[in-house]
Amino acid sequence: MSNEDQSKHSSAETEPRGISRRNFLGATAVTGATALAGAAGLGSAVMTRESWAAAVKESSQKIHVNPGELDEYYGFWSGGHQGEVRVMGVPSMRELMRIPVFNIDSATGWGLTNESKRIMGDSAKYLNGDCHHPHISMTDGRYDGKYLFINDKANSRVARIRLDIMKCDKMVTIPNVQAIHGLRLQKVPRTKYVFCNAEFIIPHPNDGSNIANLDAAEQYTMFNAVDGDTMEVAFQVIVDGNLDNVDADYTGKYAAATCYNAEKATDLGGMMRLERDWVVVFNIPRIEAAIQAKKFKTLPGSNVPVLDGREGSELTRYIPVPKNPHGLNTSSDGKYFIANGKLSPTVSMIEIARLDDLFADKLKEPRDVIAAEPELGLGPLHTTFDGRGNAYTTLFIDSQVVKWNMEEAVRAYKGEKVNYIKQKLDVQYQPGHNHASLTESRDADGKWLVALCKFSKDRFLPTGPLHAENDQLIDISGDEMVLVHDGPTYAEPHDCILAKRDQIRPRKIWDRQDPYFAETRAMAEKDGVNLDTDNKVIRDGNKVRVYMTSVAPTYGITEFKVKQGDEVTVVITNLDLVEDVSHGFCMVNHGVSMEISPQQTSSISFVADKAGVHWYYCNWFCHALHMEMVGRMIVEPA
Ligand code: RUQ
Ligand code: CUA
Ligand code: CA
C-alpha cells in the first residue's frame, strides 16, 4: 500500500460524497479477492456542500457533553491484546473506567490480589491476554445489564464482568482447543449460553503422541458453549474447517459461525485456495437433546460433553459462502445472519426463517437459505444495524463504511433493478468492526455508530512508530452518515458495544456481603476475625494474616511485626461509607499494591523476604492527609 496516497486524502470525509474520493489502496492490496468490487452506484441524491456542512455542524454539537453532564450511552470497549475492558461514555467518547481482565493492573491489584487470583484460577500464571468481543447479557433479546462477557484469544479463555461492580468475577479456560476468538451470546430467551469459537485446528489428542505422523492424526477445532450463570463449559461441538466469528438468533434456536479455513490449511496460500468457505449453523435444541440422550464423548483432561458436528451431523448445517468470510452478524430485526465476505466484495444474507427447512432436509441445497448476496465493496468485515432496515458494513480495503438497505438487497438478488447502496463514508483508516447503538438487541435505535479503525496514520499527533487506533464516532440518525469524532485508542479494541445508560445499573459502594470477597470473609471467620471491626494479626506457623480496617486517612494497623521468610497476607476492609473514597495499599519494594473501595475487602499475599523496616502507604488519593496514610512492617531477621 502507498502511504503517501493514504495521507494525502485525509480530509475526504468532510466532503460531500461523490465530490472527493480517495484512491486508497492499489489493486495489489486486494490479495485473493475473487473480483474487484464493481461497487454499485450510490443510492440517494448527493447532498449539496451547504447542507453537508450544516449536517456536520449539527452532529458535532450533539457530541459535546458539557462539564457535569452525563453521556447517553455506555460503551464497553475491548482492550485487544492489552487485555482489559474499557468503559466509555458515548457520544462524548470520554474514557470512564478500565476493567482489568486478561492483564495485570497495579492500580486495582488485578492479578496481584488473592480475590483476583482466585477468579483467574490456573490461568493467573499468564500475564498476557488478547480480548476481542465484549457482549452484554440479554433477556428476551434486550440488554439486561447484568454481565459482560469477553474472549481471550491468547490463552483460550472467556471472562465474565459483573456490570454492577464493573469487575471481572469469573474466568474459564476452554479445554481441548486453541484460541477462543468469536464470541456472542444467546439472546433469547436469555443469555444461558456464551457461544465462543476456537479458531485453530489442532490434532487430537494434542499431547505429542501423534506428531511423528500429523497427517494421520485426527485434526479439528470446536464450537463451544459456556454456561453464563456458572461459567462452566456446557458443551463442545467438533466442526469441519475452522471457526472465526459467531452470532445467535432471536429465537434461541440457532447460532451461526463463519469458517475461513475450509481448506484446513496451515499456510496463507492454502487458506485462500477455495472460492467458497462456509457458515456453519448450530441447532441448539438438537445439541441439548443429544446431550440429554448421552450421545457425546469426553476428551482426556475434561468432562465436557463433546459432540460431533461435522458434515452429515444432525446438529449442524454447512452453508457455502464466498470467500474467507469474517464477521457474522444477526440483523436486529431477527431476519438474517449476515456473513461478511472479506476476500469477496459481498456479504451473504442467510434467511433465519428458512433454517428450520434446512435442518428438516426440505431444501434442495444449503444455499437455498441465501436471501441475497449484495456486493458492497472491498474487504467487508463486519455489519451493524440501525433498526430501520439499513445495515452498515465496514470495508477494510476500501477504508469505508457502506450503508445499505437489506430488503432492497433481497429484491435486487431476485432480479429487480434496485440500488440498495445508500452511502459510502470514508473512514480513517482500515475499519475492522463497526458497531451501532443497541444493535445486537431488538432495541437497535440507529443513533450512533462507531467504526473501529485499525490504522490512524495522520489523524493524531505522532507518537513514534506505534500509532493509536482510531475509533470514529459517526452520527447515523439522519439519512446520511456524518463523521463527528476521532477517538484514539490503545492496542487494539477490535470491538465495542453500546447500551443505553439506564440499561446499566452500577452500585456506588460495595455490599459488605458481596460474594467477590466471600472466600476472604470465610478465612477471617475461621481466624475468629470480624472484618468490620477487628484489627488483628494472626500467626499460623510461618503464615501471618494481618487484618485491618481503613477509614480515611488511617489504616487500623500502622505497625506490624513478622519474621523474615514469613508468608504475609494483608486483608483490608475499607469502612468508609462515602462514595468515591477508595483507599489503596502498597508495600514498598515488595511488588504489592491494591485497591480497597468503600465497603470492600481486599487481600494480598507476599513473602516478607527482606529483614528491616518497610513502609506501606495508601496509593489512592483519599483525603487531605492521604500522604500520611501509612504504616510500617517490621521484619525480624531470620
Ligand atoms: S474480529 S476485525 Cu477479532 Cu472481531 Cu473482526
Ligand atoms: Cu487512603 Cu489515600
Ligand atoms: Ca478459505
PDB file of C-alpha atoms in Angstrom, residues 280-388:
ATOM      1  CA  VAL A 280     -21.890 -23.415   9.932  1.00  0.00           C
ATOM      2  CA  VAL A 281     -25.250 -23.248  11.706  1.00  0.00           C
ATOM      3  CA  PHE A 282     -25.706 -24.951  15.056  1.00  0.00           C
ATOM      4  CA  ASN A 283     -29.066 -26.293  16.144  1.00  0.00           C
ATOM      5  CA  ILE A 284     -29.099 -25.626  19.869  1.00  0.00           C
ATOM      6  CA  PRO A 285     -32.200 -27.701  20.813  1.00  0.00           C
ATOM      7  CA  ARG A 286     -30.760 -30.692  18.910  1.00  0.00           C
ATOM      8  CA  ILE A 287     -27.442 -30.266  20.688  1.00  0.00           C
ATOM      9  CA  GLU A 288     -29.213 -30.166  24.059  1.00  0.00           C
ATOM     10  CA  ALA A 289     -31.242 -33.244  23.148  1.00  0.00           C
ATOM     11  CA  ALA A 290     -28.097 -35.115  22.101  1.00  0.00           C
ATOM     12  CA  ILE A 291     -26.512 -34.314  25.457  1.00  0.00           C
ATOM     13  CA  GLN A 292     -29.670 -35.471  27.245  1.00  0.00           C
ATOM     14  CA  ALA A 293     -29.535 -38.702  25.259  1.00  0.00           C
ATOM     15  CA  LYS A 294     -25.874 -39.089  26.231  1.00  0.00           C
ATOM     16  CA  LYS A 295     -24.781 -39.021  22.592  1.00  0.00           C
ATOM     17  CA  PHE A 296     -21.435 -37.459  23.394  1.00  0.00           C
ATOM     18  CA  LYS A 297     -17.906 -38.333  24.309  1.00  0.00           C
ATOM     19  CA  THR A 298     -15.408 -36.658  26.552  1.00  0.00           C
ATOM     20  CA  LEU A 299     -11.811 -35.876  25.784  1.00  0.00           C
ATOM     21  CA  PRO A 300      -8.915 -36.636  28.090  1.00  0.00           C
ATOM     22  CA  GLY A 301      -8.445 -33.989  30.734  1.00  0.00           C
ATOM     23  CA  SER A 302     -12.015 -32.687  30.925  1.00  0.00           C
ATOM     24  CA  ASN A 303     -15.550 -33.941  31.426  1.00  0.00           C
ATOM     25  CA  VAL A 304     -17.170 -31.500  28.993  1.00  0.00           C
ATOM     26  CA  PRO A 305     -19.642 -33.223  26.633  1.00  0.00           C
ATOM     27  CA  VAL A 306     -18.104 -33.261  23.142  1.00  0.00           C
ATOM     28  CA  LEU A 307     -20.456 -33.766  20.192  1.00  0.00           C
ATOM     29  CA  ASP A 308     -19.600 -34.405  16.586  1.00  0.00           C
ATOM     30  CA  GLY A 309     -20.986 -31.662  14.357  1.00  0.00           C
ATOM     31  CA  ARG A 310     -19.034 -32.466  11.232  1.00  0.00           C
ATOM     32  CA  GLU A 311     -20.694 -32.694   7.819  1.00  0.00           C
ATOM     33  CA  GLY A 312     -23.579 -35.136   7.957  1.00  0.00           C
ATOM     34  CA  SER A 313     -24.367 -34.476  11.604  1.00  0.00           C
ATOM     35  CA  GLU A 314     -27.944 -33.626  12.564  1.00  0.00           C
ATOM     36  CA  LEU A 315     -26.589 -30.894  14.842  1.00  0.00           C
ATOM     37  CA  THR A 316     -25.199 -28.632  12.133  1.00  0.00           C
ATOM     38  CA  ARG A 317     -25.605 -27.438   8.573  1.00  0.00           C
ATOM     39  CA  TYR A 318     -22.858 -26.060   6.365  1.00  0.00           C
ATOM     40  CA  ILE A 319     -23.784 -23.228   4.016  1.00  0.00           C
ATOM     41  CA  PRO A 320     -21.155 -22.420   1.387  1.00  0.00           C
ATOM     42  CA  VAL A 321     -20.369 -18.698   1.134  1.00  0.00           C
ATOM     43  CA  PRO A 322     -17.587 -16.781  -0.613  1.00  0.00           C
ATOM     44  CA  LYS A 323     -14.546 -16.382   0.373  1.00  0.00           C
ATOM     45  CA  ASN A 324     -12.759 -16.435   3.740  1.00  0.00           C
ATOM     46  CA  PRO A 325     -15.760 -14.817   5.449  1.00  0.00           C
ATOM     47  CA  HIS A 326     -15.100 -12.977   8.693  1.00  0.00           C
ATOM     48  CA  GLY A 327     -17.831 -11.202  10.699  1.00  0.00           C
ATOM     49  CA  LEU A 328     -21.126 -12.915  11.400  1.00  0.00           C
ATOM     50  CA  ASN A 329     -23.916 -10.581  12.460  1.00  0.00           C
ATOM     51  CA  THR A 330     -27.568 -11.194  13.228  1.00  0.00           C
ATOM     52  CA  SER A 331     -29.710  -8.355  11.946  1.00  0.00           C
ATOM     53  CA  SER A 332     -31.553  -6.589  14.745  1.00  0.00           C
ATOM     54  CA  ASP A 333     -34.904  -7.405  13.096  1.00  0.00           C
ATOM     55  CA  GLY A 334     -34.038 -11.078  13.639  1.00  0.00           C
ATOM     56  CA  LYS A 335     -34.318 -11.970   9.947  1.00  0.00           C
ATOM     57  CA  TYR A 336     -30.762 -12.607   8.806  1.00  0.00           C
ATOM     58  CA  PHE A 337     -27.414 -13.995   9.702  1.00  0.00           C
ATOM     59  CA  ILE A 338     -25.016 -11.883   7.679  1.00  0.00           C
ATOM     60  CA  ALA A 339     -21.635 -13.322   6.784  1.00  0.00           C
ATOM     61  CA  ASN A 340     -19.077 -10.752   5.684  1.00  0.00           C
ATOM     62  CA  GLY A 341     -17.073 -11.854   2.670  1.00  0.00           C
ATOM     63  CA  LYS A 342     -13.644 -10.375   3.439  1.00  0.00           C
ATOM     64  CA  LEU A 343     -11.942 -11.710   0.295  1.00  0.00           C
ATOM     65  CA  SER A 344     -15.182 -11.402  -1.591  1.00  0.00           C
ATOM     66  CA  PRO A 345     -16.808  -7.969  -2.092  1.00  0.00           C
ATOM     67  CA  THR A 346     -20.097  -9.467  -0.965  1.00  0.00           C
ATOM     68  CA  VAL A 347     -21.930 -10.264   2.212  1.00  0.00           C
ATOM     69  CA  SER A 348     -24.161 -13.332   2.368  1.00  0.00           C
ATOM     70  CA  MET A 349     -27.607 -12.875   3.917  1.00  0.00           C
ATOM     71  CA  ILE A 350     -28.860 -16.120   5.404  1.00  0.00           C
ATOM     72  CA  GLU A 351     -32.591 -16.096   5.992  1.00  0.00           C
ATOM     73  CA  ILE A 352     -33.098 -17.448   9.501  1.00  0.00           C
ATOM     74  CA  ALA A 353     -36.743 -18.355   8.824  1.00  0.00           C
ATOM     75  CA  ARG A 354     -35.540 -20.915   6.256  1.00  0.00           C
ATOM     76  CA  LEU A 355     -33.245 -22.717   8.673  1.00  0.00           C
ATOM     77  CA  ASP A 356     -35.998 -24.994  10.013  1.00  0.00           C
ATOM     78  CA  ASP A 357     -36.434 -26.332   6.479  1.00  0.00           C
ATOM     79  CA  LEU A 358     -32.707 -26.671   6.030  1.00  0.00           C
ATOM     80  CA  PHE A 359     -32.457 -28.811   9.149  1.00  0.00           C
ATOM     81  CA  ALA A 360     -35.536 -30.780   8.097  1.00  0.00           C
ATOM     82  CA  ASP A 361     -33.758 -31.512   4.791  1.00  0.00           C
ATOM     83  CA  LYS A 362     -36.562 -29.871   2.860  1.00  0.00           C
ATOM     84  CA  LEU A 363     -34.298 -27.700   0.735  1.00  0.00           C
ATOM     85  CA  LYS A 364     -32.552 -28.795  -2.454  1.00  0.00           C
ATOM     86  CA  GLU A 365     -29.248 -27.403  -1.325  1.00  0.00           C
ATOM     87  CA  PRO A 366     -27.916 -25.470   1.659  1.00  0.00           C
ATOM     88  CA  ARG A 367     -27.505 -22.286  -0.355  1.00  0.00           C
ATOM     89  CA  ASP A 368     -31.281 -22.104  -0.752  1.00  0.00           C
ATOM     90  CA  VAL A 369     -31.242 -20.238   2.561  1.00  0.00           C
ATOM     91  CA  ILE A 370     -29.328 -17.346   0.988  1.00  0.00           C
ATOM     92  CA  ALA A 371     -31.744 -14.434   0.696  1.00  0.00           C
ATOM     93  CA  ALA A 372     -29.247 -12.152  -1.014  1.00  0.00           C
ATOM     94  CA  GLU A 373     -25.567 -11.690  -1.599  1.00  0.00           C
ATOM     95  CA  PRO A 374     -25.152  -7.954  -2.141  1.00  0.00           C
ATOM     96  CA  GLU A 375     -21.905  -6.593  -3.491  1.00  0.00           C
ATOM     97  CA  LEU A 376     -20.698  -3.821  -1.215  1.00  0.00           C
ATOM     98  CA  GLY A 377     -17.041  -3.081  -1.844  1.00  0.00           C
ATOM     99  CA  LEU A 378     -13.618  -4.388  -0.968  1.00  0.00           C
ATOM    100  CA  GLY A 379     -12.943  -6.265   2.222  1.00  0.00           C
ATOM    101  CA  PRO A 380     -16.299  -6.446   4.037  1.00  0.00           C
ATOM    102  CA  LEU A 381     -15.543  -7.421   7.655  1.00  0.00           C
ATOM    103  CA  HIS A 382     -18.439  -6.625   9.981  1.00  0.00           C
ATOM    104  CA  THR A 383     -22.020  -5.401   9.711  1.00  0.00           C
ATOM    105  CA  THR A 384     -24.184  -3.483  12.139  1.00  0.00           C
ATOM    106  CA  PHE A 385     -27.801  -2.290  12.051  1.00  0.00           C
ATOM    107  CA  ASP A 386     -29.891   0.803  12.706  1.00  0.00           C
ATOM    108  CA  GLY A 387     -33.255  -0.828  13.376  1.00  0.00           C
ATOM    109  CA  ARG A 388     -34.708   0.927  10.318  1.00  0.00           C
TER     110      ARG A 388
END
